[in-house]
Amino acid sequence: MTMVGQSRFHGRAAYVFGAAALALLVLVASTMSASAQQSPAAYMQRVANELIAAQRSGSQADFARVIRSHADVPSIAINALGSYAASLKKSDRPAYYAGMVNFIARYAATEGPKYPVARAVMTGQTRETAQGTFVDSRITLSSGTSYDVRWRIVRRGSAYKVRDAEIIGFEMTSFLNTLFQNYISENGGNPRTLVLALNR
């Protein structure tokens, strides 16, 4: 996607967003969603395994499937708009959600090969609060480099969803919020311009 400033993704920002895209999340309900009887850490391990499989396939469609299955897409998408959310017509939301998923999936498929993941191991989880449950993990790249990712898991009905991921001190959703809101601001303040851009 060239419009939402693909050129802005460079250096550390590209690494962070690429890793976060692999982590995400940046995700609607599906038959693959875990029952809340499963621990958040066990659920997140399964999600991580699916993301690694998508990375190895290099398929945008595979990334999109994992994102749609496991990310808390509506919450992530609406939050990313900030104050512009009130101006987004409800009739535009489905297209916006789909466009956001495809944007993240496209970026992950493009950047993923640069940071091949060898394994992801869940190392612990917090107690559940109103904010959800935080699951800590250790991601090891094929190069041997390792980094920590903290996931925020929330309940949606009887299922868990990924709400956010923090990597190297950056929250995936905060990065997405800045990117989307800046694009809207630079294009007349109408969130529909973002929806159209995401779906080109």
JSON list of C-alpha atoms in Angstrom, two decimals:
[
{"chain": "A", "resi": 1, "resn": "MET", "atom": "CA", "xyz": [0.00, 0.00, 0.00]},
{"chain": "A", "resi": 2, "resn": "THR", "atom": "CA", "xyz": [1.72, 3.12, -1.19]},
{"chain": "A", "resi": 3, "resn": "MET", "atom": "CA", "xyz": [-0.84, 5.66, -0.04]},
{"chain": "A", "resi": 4, "resn": "VAL", "atom": "CA", "xyz": [-0.66, 5.60, 3.75]},
{"chain": "A", "resi": 5, "resn": "GLY", "atom": "CA", "xyz": [2.97, 6.49, 3.31]},
{"chain": "A", "resi": 6, "resn": "GLN", "atom": "CA", "xyz": [4.62, 3.13, 2.90]},
{"chain": "A", "resi": 7, "resn": "SER", "atom": "CA", "xyz": [7.82, 5.14, 2.48]},
{"chain": "A", "resi": 8, "resn": "ARG", "atom": "CA", "xyz": [7.52, 6.23, 6.11]},
{"chain": "A", "resi": 9, "resn": "PHE", "atom": "CA", "xyz": [8.30, 2.72, 7.24]},
{"chain": "A", "resi": 10, "resn": "HIS", "atom": "CA", "xyz": [12.05, 2.70, 7.46]},
{"chain": "A", "resi": 11, "resn": "GLY", "atom": "CA", "xyz": [14.80, 1.99, 9.94]},
{"chain": "A", "resi": 12, "resn": "ARG", "atom": "CA", "xyz": [13.65, 1.13, 13.43]},
{"chain": "A", "resi": 13, "resn": "ALA", "atom": "CA", "xyz": [10.04, 1.97, 12.66]},
{"chain": "A", "resi": 14, "resn": "ALA", "atom": "CA", "xyz": [9.98, -0.59, 9.86]},
{"chain": "A", "resi": 15, "resn": "TYR", "atom": "CA", "xyz": [11.48, -3.22, 12.14]},
{"chain": "A", "resi": 16, "resn": "VAL", "atom": "CA", "xyz": [9.02, -2.51, 14.92]},
{"chain": "A", "resi": 17, "resn": "PHE", "atom": "CA", "xyz": [5.97, -2.46, 12.67]},
{"chain": "A", "resi": 18, "resn": "GLY", "atom": "CA", "xyz": [7.13, -5.55, 10.80]},
{"chain": "A", "resi": 19, "resn": "ALA", "atom": "CA", "xyz": [7.61, -7.44, 14.03]},
{"chain": "A", "resi": 20, "resn": "ALA", "atom": "CA", "xyz": [4.33, -6.16, 15.38]},
{"chain": "A", "resi": 21, "resn": "ALA", "atom": "CA", "xyz": [2.54, -7.16, 12.23]},
{"chain": "A", "resi": 22, "resn": "LEU", "atom": "CA", "xyz": [3.94, -10.64, 12.72]},
{"chain": "A", "resi": 23, "resn": "ALA", "atom": "CA", "xyz": [2.77, -10.45, 16.29]},
{"chain": "A", "resi": 24, "resn": "LEU", "atom": "CA", "xyz": [-0.60, -9.38, 15.43]},
{"chain": "A", "resi": 25, "resn": "LEU", "atom": "CA", "xyz": [-2.13, -7.10, 15.49]},
{"chain": "A", "resi": 26, "resn": "VAL", "atom": "CA", "xyz": [-3.02, -5.41, 14.57]},
{"chain": "A", "resi": 27, "resn": "LEU", "atom": "CA", "xyz": [-7.56, -8.88, 14.57]},
{"chain": "A", "resi": 28, "resn": "VAL", "atom": "CA", "xyz": [-13.00, -10.51, 14.15]},
{"chain": "A", "resi": 29, "resn": "ALA", "atom": "CA", "xyz": [-14.41, -13.69, 15.52]},
{"chain": "A", "resi": 30, "resn": "SER", "atom": "CA", "xyz": [-13.84, -16.99, 13.77]},
{"chain": "A", "resi": 31, "resn": "THR", "atom": "CA", "xyz": [-14.32, -20.69, 14.36]},
{"chain": "A", "resi": 32, "resn": "MET", "atom": "CA", "xyz": [-10.62, -20.86, 15.26]},
{"chain": "A", "resi": 33, "resn": "SER", "atom": "CA", "xyz": [-11.00, -18.58, 18.28]},
{"chain": "A", "resi": 34, "resn": "ALA", "atom": "CA", "xyz": [-10.06, -20.22, 21.54]},
{"chain": "A", "resi": 35, "resn": "SER", "atom": "CA", "xyz": [-12.49, -20.97, 24.30]},
{"chain": "A", "resi": 36, "resn": "ALA", "atom": "CA", "xyz": [-11.98, -18.87, 27.40]},
{"chain": "A", "resi": 37, "resn": "GLN", "atom": "CA", "xyz": [-11.38, -22.17, 29.21]},
{"chain": "A", "resi": 38, "resn": "GLN", "atom": "CA", "xyz": [-7.94, -22.23, 27.57]},
{"chain": "A", "resi": 39, "resn": "SER", "atom": "CA", "xyz": [-5.26, -20.18, 29.30]},
{"chain": "A", "resi": 40, "resn": "PRO", "atom": "CA", "xyz": [-4.29, -16.90, 27.61]},
{"chain": "A", "resi": 41, "resn": "ALA", "atom": "CA", "xyz": [-0.68, -18.10, 27.34]},
{"chain": "A", "resi": 42, "resn": "ALA", "atom": "CA", "xyz": [-1.72, -21.35, 25.64]},
{"chain": "A", "resi": 43, "resn": "TYR", "atom": "CA", "xyz": [-3.99, -19.42, 23.29]},
{"chain": "A", "resi": 44, "resn": "MET", "atom": "CA", "xyz": [-1.22, -16.96, 22.45]},
{"chain": "A", "resi": 45, "resn": "GLN", "atom": "CA", "xyz": [1.20, -19.80, 21.77]},
{"chain": "A", "resi": 46, "resn": "ARG", "atom": "CA", "xyz": [-1.21, -21.13, 19.17]},
{"chain": "A", "resi": 47, "resn": "VAL", "atom": "CA", "xyz": [-1.57, -17.70, 17.60]},
{"chain": "A", "resi": 48, "resn": "ALA", "atom": "CA", "xyz": [2.21, -17.27, 17.48]},
{"chain": "A", "resi": 49, "resn": "ASN", "atom": "CA", "xyz": [2.60, -20.66, 15.81]},
{"chain": "A", "resi": 50, "resn": "GLU", "atom": "CA", "xyz": [0.05, -19.67, 13.17]},
{"chain": "A", "resi": 51, "resn": "LEU", "atom": "CA", "xyz": [1.86, -16.38, 12.56]},
{"chain": "A", "resi": 52, "resn": "ILE", "atom": "CA", "xyz": [5.18, -18.17, 12.13]},
{"chain": "A", "resi": 53, "resn": "ALA", "atom": "CA", "xyz": [3.53, -20.54, 9.64]},
{"chain": "A", "resi": 54, "resn": "ALA", "atom": "CA", "xyz": [2.14, -17.54, 7.73]},
{"chain": "A", "resi": 55, "resn": "GLN", "atom": "CA", "xyz": [5.58, -15.94, 7.69]},
{"chain": "A", "resi": 56, "resn": "ARG", "atom": "CA", "xyz": [7.16, -19.08, 6.29]},
{"chain": "A", "resi": 57, "resn": "SER", "atom": "CA", "xyz": [4.54, -19.31, 3.56]},
{"chain": "A", "resi": 58, "resn": "GLY", "atom": "CA", "xyz": [5.10, -15.65, 2.71]},
{"chain": "A", "resi": 59, "resn": "SER", "atom": "CA", "xyz": [1.42, -15.37, 1.82]},
{"chain": "A", "resi": 60, "resn": "GLN", "atom": "CA", "xyz": [-0.52, -12.17, 2.42]},
{"chain": "A", "resi": 61, "resn": "ALA", "atom": "CA", "xyz": [-3.69, -14.26, 2.46]},
{"chain": "A", "resi": 62, "resn": "ASP", "atom": "CA", "xyz": [-2.30, -16.45, 5.25]},
{"chain": "A", "resi": 63, "resn": "PHE", "atom": "CA", "xyz": [-1.41, -13.41, 7.35]},
{"chain": "A", "resi": 64, "resn": "ALA", "atom": "CA", "xyz": [-4.85, -11.90, 6.72]},
{"chain": "A", "resi": 65, "resn": "ARG", "atom": "CA", "xyz": [-6.52, -15.14, 7.84]},
{"chain": "A", "resi": 66, "resn": "VAL", "atom": "CA", "xyz": [-4.61, -15.17, 11.13]},
{"chain": "A", "resi": 67, "resn": "ILE", "atom": "CA", "xyz": [-5.31, -11.48, 11.73]},
{"chain": "A", "resi": 68, "resn": "ARG", "atom": "CA", "xyz": [-9.03, -11.84, 11.02]},
{"chain": "A", "resi": 69, "resn": "SER", "atom": "CA", "xyz": [-9.18, -14.91, 13.24]},
{"chain": "A", "resi": 70, "resn": "HIS", "atom": "CA", "xyz": [-7.37, -13.63, 16.29]},
{"chain": "A", "resi": 71, "resn": "ALA", "atom": "CA", "xyz": [-7.16, -9.83, 16.42]},
{"chain": "A", "resi": 72, "resn": "ASP", "atom": "CA", "xyz": [-9.73, -7.63, 18.14]},
{"chain": "A", "resi": 73, "resn": "VAL", "atom": "CA", "xyz": [-10.24, -5.87, 14.81]},
{"chain": "A", "resi": 74, "resn": "PRO", "atom": "CA", "xyz": [-13.16, -3.53, 15.62]},
{"chain": "A", "resi": 75, "resn": "SER", "atom": "CA", "xyz": [-11.56, -2.20, 18.81]},
{"chain": "A", "resi": 76, "resn": "ILE", "atom": "CA", "xyz": [-8.13, -1.79, 17.22]},
{"chain": "A", "resi": 77, "resn": "ALA", "atom": "CA", "xyz": [-9.54, -0.12, 14.12]},
{"chain": "A", "resi": 78, "resn": "ILE", "atom": "CA", "xyz": [-11.84, 2.35, 15.87]},
{"chain": "A", "resi": 79, "resn": "ASN", "atom": "CA", "xyz": [-9.20, 3.24, 18.45]},
{"chain": "A", "resi": 80, "resn": "ALA", "atom": "CA", "xyz": [-6.72, 3.93, 15.63]},
{"chain": "A", "resi": 81, "resn": "LEU", "atom": "CA", "xyz": [-8.93, 6.77, 14.38]},
{"chain": "A", "resi": 82, "resn": "GLY", "atom": "CA", "xyz": [-8.81, 8.75, 17.62]},
{"chain": "A", "resi": 83, "resn": "SER", "atom": "CA", "xyz": [-11.14, 11.74, 17.48]},
{"chain": "A", "resi": 84, "resn": "TYR", "atom": "CA", "xyz": [-11.85, 11.00, 13.81]},
{"chain": "A", "resi": 85, "resn": "ALA", "atom": "CA", "xyz": [-13.80, 7.88, 14.80]},
{"chain": "A", "resi": 86, "resn": "ALA", "atom": "CA", "xyz": [-16.94, 9.96, 15.39]},
{"chain": "A", "resi": 87, "resn": "SER", "atom": "CA", "xyz": [-16.85, 11.07, 11.75]},
{"chain": "A", "resi": 88, "resn": "LEU", "atom": "CA", "xyz": [-16.65, 7.58, 10.29]},
{"chain": "A", "resi": 89, "resn": "LYS", "atom": "CA", "xyz": [-20.04, 6.43, 9.00]},
{"chain": "A", "resi": 90, "resn": "LYS", "atom": "CA", "xyz": [-21.19, 3.06, 10.32]},
{"chain": "A", "resi": 91, "resn": "SER", "atom": "CA", "xyz": [-21.74, 1.98, 6.73]},
{"chain": "A", "resi": 92, "resn": "ASP", "atom": "CA", "xyz": [-18.01, 2.51, 6.08]},
{"chain": "A", "resi": 93, "resn": "ARG", "atom": "CA", "xyz": [-16.83, 0.40, 9.01]},
{"chain": "A", "resi": 94, "resn": "PRO", "atom": "CA", "xyz": [-16.80, -3.02, 7.29]},
{"chain": "A", "resi": 95, "resn": "ALA", "atom": "CA", "xyz": [-14.66, -1.66, 4.45]},
{"chain": "A", "resi": 96, "resn": "TYR", "atom": "CA", "xyz": [-12.40, 0.08, 6.95]},
{"chain": "A", "resi": 97, "resn": "TYR", "atom": "CA", "xyz": [-11.92, -3.08, 9.02]},
{"chain": "A", "resi": 98, "resn": "ALA", "atom": "CA", "xyz": [-11.15, -5.13, 5.91]},
{"chain": "A", "resi": 99, "resn": "GLY", "atom": "CA", "xyz": [-8.76, -2.49, 4.63]},
{"chain": "A", "resi": 100, "resn": "MET", "atom": "CA", "xyz": [-6.86, -2.35, 7.92]},
{"chain": "A", "resi": 101, "resn": "VAL", "atom": "CA", "xyz": [-6.50, -6.13, 8.02]},
{"chain": "A", "resi": 102, "resn": "ASN", "atom": "CA", "xyz": [-5.23, -6.22, 4.45]},
{"chain": "A", "resi": 103, "resn": "PHE", "atom": "CA", "xyz": [-2.82, -3.36, 5.12]},
{"chain": "A", "resi": 104, "resn": "ILE", "atom": "CA", "xyz": [-1.23, -5.14, 8.08]},
{"chain": "A", "resi": 105, "resn": "ALA", "atom": "CA", "xyz": [-1.18, -8.47, 6.22]},
{"chain": "A", "resi": 106, "resn": "ARG", "atom": "CA", "xyz": [0.43, -6.91, 3.15]},
{"chain": "A", "resi": 107, "resn": "TYR", "atom": "CA", "xyz": [3.08, -5.23, 5.23]},
{"chain": "A", "resi": 108, "resn": "ALA", "atom": "CA", "xyz": [3.77, -8.39, 7.22]},
{"chain": "A", "resi": 109, "resn": "ALA", "atom": "CA", "xyz": [4.12, -10.44, 4.04]},
{"chain": "A", "resi": 110, "resn": "THR", "atom": "CA", "xyz": [6.54, -7.87, 2.63]},
{"chain": "A", "resi": 111, "resn": "GLU", "atom": "CA", "xyz": [8.64, -7.29, 5.75]},
{"chain": "A", "resi": 112, "resn": "GLY", "atom": "CA", "xyz": [8.39, -10.75, 7.31]},
{"chain": "A", "resi": 113, "resn": "PRO", "atom": "CA", "xyz": [11.10, -12.38, 5.18]},
{"chain": "A", "resi": 114, "resn": "LYS", "atom": "CA", "xyz": [13.59, -9.80, 6.49]},
{"chain": "A", "resi": 115, "resn": "TYR", "atom": "CA", "xyz": [13.13, -11.06, 10.06]},
{"chain": "A", "resi": 116, "resn": "PRO", "atom": "CA", "xyz": [12.54, -14.84, 9.86]},
{"chain": "A", "resi": 117, "resn": "VAL", "atom": "CA", "xyz": [11.30, -16.18, 13.18]},
{"chain": "A", "resi": 118, "resn": "ALA", "atom": "CA", "xyz": [12.70, -19.49, 14.37]},
{"chain": "A", "resi": 119, "resn": "ARG", "atom": "CA", "xyz": [10.49, -19.87, 17.42]},
{"chain": "A", "resi": 120, "resn": "ALA", "atom": "CA", "xyz": [8.21, -18.07, 19.84]},
{"chain": "A", "resi": 121, "resn": "VAL", "atom": "CA", "xyz": [7.86, -19.19, 23.45]},
{"chain": "A", "resi": 122, "resn": "MET", "atom": "CA", "xyz": [5.34, -17.86, 25.97]},
{"chain": "A", "resi": 123, "resn": "THR", "atom": "CA", "xyz": [7.13, -17.14, 29.24]},
{"chain": "A", "resi": 124, "resn": "GLY", "atom": "CA", "xyz": [4.33, -16.03, 31.54]},
{"chain": "A", "resi": 125, "resn": "GLN", "atom": "CA", "xyz": [1.03, -14.26, 31.99]},
{"chain": "A", "resi": 126, "resn": "THR", "atom": "CA", "xyz": [-0.50, -11.78, 34.42]},
{"chain": "A", "resi": 127, "resn": "ARG", "atom": "CA", "xyz": [-3.76, -12.08, 36.30]},
{"chain": "A", "resi": 128, "resn": "GLU", "atom": "CA", "xyz": [-6.79, -10.98, 34.33]},
{"chain": "A", "resi": 129, "resn": "THR", "atom": "CA", "xyz": [-8.02, -7.42, 34.95]},
{"chain": "A", "resi": 130, "resn": "ALA", "atom": "CA", "xyz": [-10.49, -5.10, 33.26]},
{"chain": "A", "resi": 131, "resn": "GLN", "atom": "CA", "xyz": [-7.75, -4.35, 30.72]},
{"chain": "A", "resi": 132, "resn": "GLY", "atom": "CA", "xyz": [-7.34, -8.02, 29.89]},
{"chain": "A", "resi": 133, "resn": "THR", "atom": "CA", "xyz": [-4.43, -10.37, 30.43]},
{"chain": "A", "resi": 134, "resn": "PHE", "atom": "CA", "xyz": [-0.82, -9.66, 29.49]},
{"chain": "A", "resi": 135, "resn": "VAL", "atom": "CA", "xyz": [1.15, -12.57, 28.08]},
{"chain": "A", "resi": 136, "resn": "ASP", "atom": "CA", "xyz": [4.94, -12.34, 27.87]},
{"chain": "A", "resi": 137, "resn": "SER", "atom": "CA", "xyz": [6.89, -14.11, 25.16]},
{"chain": "A", "resi": 138, "resn": "ARG", "atom": "CA", "xyz": [10.38, -14.53, 23.82]},
{"chain": "A", "resi": 139, "resn": "ILE", "atom": "CA", "xyz": [10.78, -14.35, 20.04]},
{"chain": "A", "resi": 140, "resn": "THR", "atom": "CA", "xyz": [13.95, -15.79, 18.51]},
{"chain": "A", "resi": 141, "resn": "LEU", "atom": "CA", "xyz": [14.90, -14.99, 14.93]},
{"chain": "A", "resi": 142, "resn": "SER", "atom": "CA", "xyz": [16.76, -17.39, 12.67]},
{"chain": "A", "resi": 143, "resn": "SER", "atom": "CA", "xyz": [19.80, -15.15, 13.11]},
{"chain": "A", "resi": 144, "resn": "GLY", "atom": "CA", "xyz": [19.82, -15.97, 16.82]},
{"chain": "A", "resi": 145, "resn": "THR", "atom": "CA", "xyz": [18.65, -12.51, 17.88]},
{"chain": "A", "resi": 146, "resn": "SER", "atom": "CA", "xyz": [15.93, -12.59, 20.52]},
{"chain": "A", "resi": 147, "resn": "TYR", "atom": "CA", "xyz": [13.47, -9.99, 21.76]},
{"chain": "A", "resi": 148, "resn": "ASP", "atom": "CA", "xyz": [10.54, -9.85, 24.14]},
{"chain": "A", "resi": 149, "resn": "VAL", "atom": "CA", "xyz": [6.95, -9.25, 23.10]},
{"chain": "A", "resi": 150, "resn": "ARG", "atom": "CA", "xyz": [4.15, -8.52, 25.56]},
{"chain": "A", "resi": 151, "resn": "TRP", "atom": "CA", "xyz": [0.68, -9.29, 24.21]},
{"chain": "A", "resi": 152, "resn": "ARG", "atom": "CA", "xyz": [-2.59, -7.96, 25.60]},
{"chain": "A", "resi": 153, "resn": "ILE", "atom": "CA", "xyz": [-5.35, -10.54, 25.39]},
{"chain": "A", "resi": 154, "resn": "VAL", "atom": "CA", "xyz": [-9.01, -9.63, 25.96]},
{"chain": "A", "resi": 155, "resn": "ARG", "atom": "CA", "xyz": [-12.18, -11.68, 26.26]},
{"chain": "A", "resi": 156, "resn": "ARG", "atom": "CA", "xyz": [-14.80, -11.30, 23.56]},
{"chain": "A", "resi": 157, "resn": "GLY", "atom": "CA", "xyz": [-17.73, -13.47, 24.55]},
{"chain": "A", "resi": 158, "resn": "SER", "atom": "CA", "xyz": [-16.39, -17.00, 25.00]},
{"chain": "A", "resi": 159, "resn": "ALA", "atom": "CA", "xyz": [-13.23, -16.30, 23.00]},
{"chain": "A", "resi": 160, "resn": "TYR", "atom": "CA", "xyz": [-9.92, -14.54, 23.46]},
{"chain": "A", "resi": 161, "resn": "LYS", "atom": "CA", "xyz": [-8.68, -11.87, 21.06]},
{"chain": "A", "resi": 162, "resn": "VAL", "atom": "CA", "xyz": [-5.35, -10.12, 20.67]},
{"chain": "A", "resi": 163, "resn": "ARG", "atom": "CA", "xyz": [-5.80, -6.43, 21.51]},
{"chain": "A", "resi": 164, "resn": "ASP", "atom": "CA", "xyz": [-2.21, -5.19, 21.37]},
{"chain": "A", "resi": 165, "resn": "ALA", "atom": "CA", "xyz": [1.45, -6.14, 21.28]},
{"chain": "A", "resi": 166, "resn": "GLU", "atom": "CA", "xyz": [4.38, -4.27, 22.80]},
{"chain": "A", "resi": 167, "resn": "ILE", "atom": "CA", "xyz": [7.76, -4.73, 21.14]},
{"chain": "A", "resi": 168, "resn": "ILE", "atom": "CA", "xyz": [11.00, -2.93, 22.03]},
{"chain": "A", "resi": 169, "resn": "GLY", "atom": "CA", "xyz": [9.00, -0.41, 24.03]},
{"chain": "A", "resi": 170, "resn": "PHE", "atom": "CA", "xyz": [6.56, 0.34, 21.21]},
{"chain": "A", "resi": 171, "resn": "GLU", "atom": "CA", "xyz": [2.89, -0.56, 21.27]},
{"chain": "A", "resi": 172, "resn": "MET", "atom": "CA", "xyz": [1.58, -1.78, 17.95]},
{"chain": "A", "resi": 173, "resn": "THR", "atom": "CA", "xyz": [-1.70, 0.09, 18.30]},
{"chain": "A", "resi": 174, "resn": "SER", "atom": "CA", "xyz": [0.00, 3.39, 19.18]},
{"chain": "A", "resi": 175, "resn": "PHE", "atom": "CA", "xyz": [2.10, 3.14, 16.04]},
{"chain": "A", "resi": 176, "resn": "LEU", "atom": "CA", "xyz": [-0.98, 2.38, 13.96]},
{"chain": "A", "resi": 177, "resn": "ASN", "atom": "CA", "xyz": [-2.92, 5.22, 15.60]},
{"chain": "A", "resi": 178, "resn": "THR", "atom": "CA", "xyz": [-0.26, 7.77, 14.69]},
{"chain": "A", "resi": 179, "resn": "LEU", "atom": "CA", "xyz": [0.01, 6.49, 11.13]},
{"chain": "A", "resi": 180, "resn": "PHE", "atom": "CA", "xyz": [-3.73, 6.52, 10.43]},
{"chain": "A", "resi": 181, "resn": "GLN", "atom": "CA", "xyz": [-4.53, 9.79, 12.18]},
{"chain": "A", "resi": 182, "resn": "ASN", "atom": "CA", "xyz": [-1.68, 11.60, 10.44]},
{"chain": "A", "resi": 183, "resn": "TYR", "atom": "CA", "xyz": [-2.94, 10.35, 7.09]},
{"chain": "A", "resi": 184, "resn": "ILE", "atom": "CA", "xyz": [-6.46, 11.61, 7.80]},
{"chain": "A", "resi": 185, "resn": "SER", "atom": "CA", "xyz": [-5.13, 14.96, 9.04]},
{"chain": "A", "resi": 186, "resn": "GLU", "atom": "CA", "xyz": [-3.06, 15.39, 5.88]},
{"chain": "A", "resi": 187, "resn": "ASN", "atom": "CA", "xyz": [-6.05, 14.57, 3.68]},
{"chain": "A", "resi": 188, "resn": "GLY", "atom": "CA", "xyz": [-8.74, 16.97, 4.80]},
{"chain": "A", "resi": 189, "resn": "GLY", "atom": "CA", "xyz": [-9.70, 15.41, 8.13]},
{"chain": "A", "resi": 190, "resn": "ASN", "atom": "CA", "xyz": [-12.18, 12.97, 6.59]},
{"chain": "A", "resi": 191, "resn": "PRO", "atom": "CA", "xyz": [-11.67, 9.34, 7.71]},
{"chain": "A", "resi": 192, "resn": "ARG", "atom": "CA", "xyz": [-13.27, 8.13, 4.50]},
{"chain": "A", "resi": 193, "resn": "THR", "atom": "CA", "xyz": [-10.08, 9.13, 2.69]},
{"chain": "A", "resi": 194, "resn": "LEU", "atom": "CA", "xyz": [-8.25, 6.55, 4.78]},
{"chain": "A", "resi": 195, "resn": "VAL", "atom": "CA", "xyz": [-10.90, 3.90, 4.07]},
{"chain": "A", "resi": 196, "resn": "LEU", "atom": "CA", "xyz": [-10.55, 4.49, 0.34]},
{"chain": "A", "resi": 197, "resn": "ALA", "atom": "CA", "xyz": [-6.77, 4.44, 0.53]},
{"chain": "A", "resi": 198, "resn": "LEU", "atom": "CA", "xyz": [-6.66, 1.20, 2.53]},
{"chain": "A", "resi": 199, "resn": "ASN", "atom": "CA", "xyz": [-8.85, -0.53, -0.04]},
{"chain": "A", "resi": 200, "resn": "ARG", "atom": "CA", "xyz": [-6.96, 0.49, -3.18]}
]
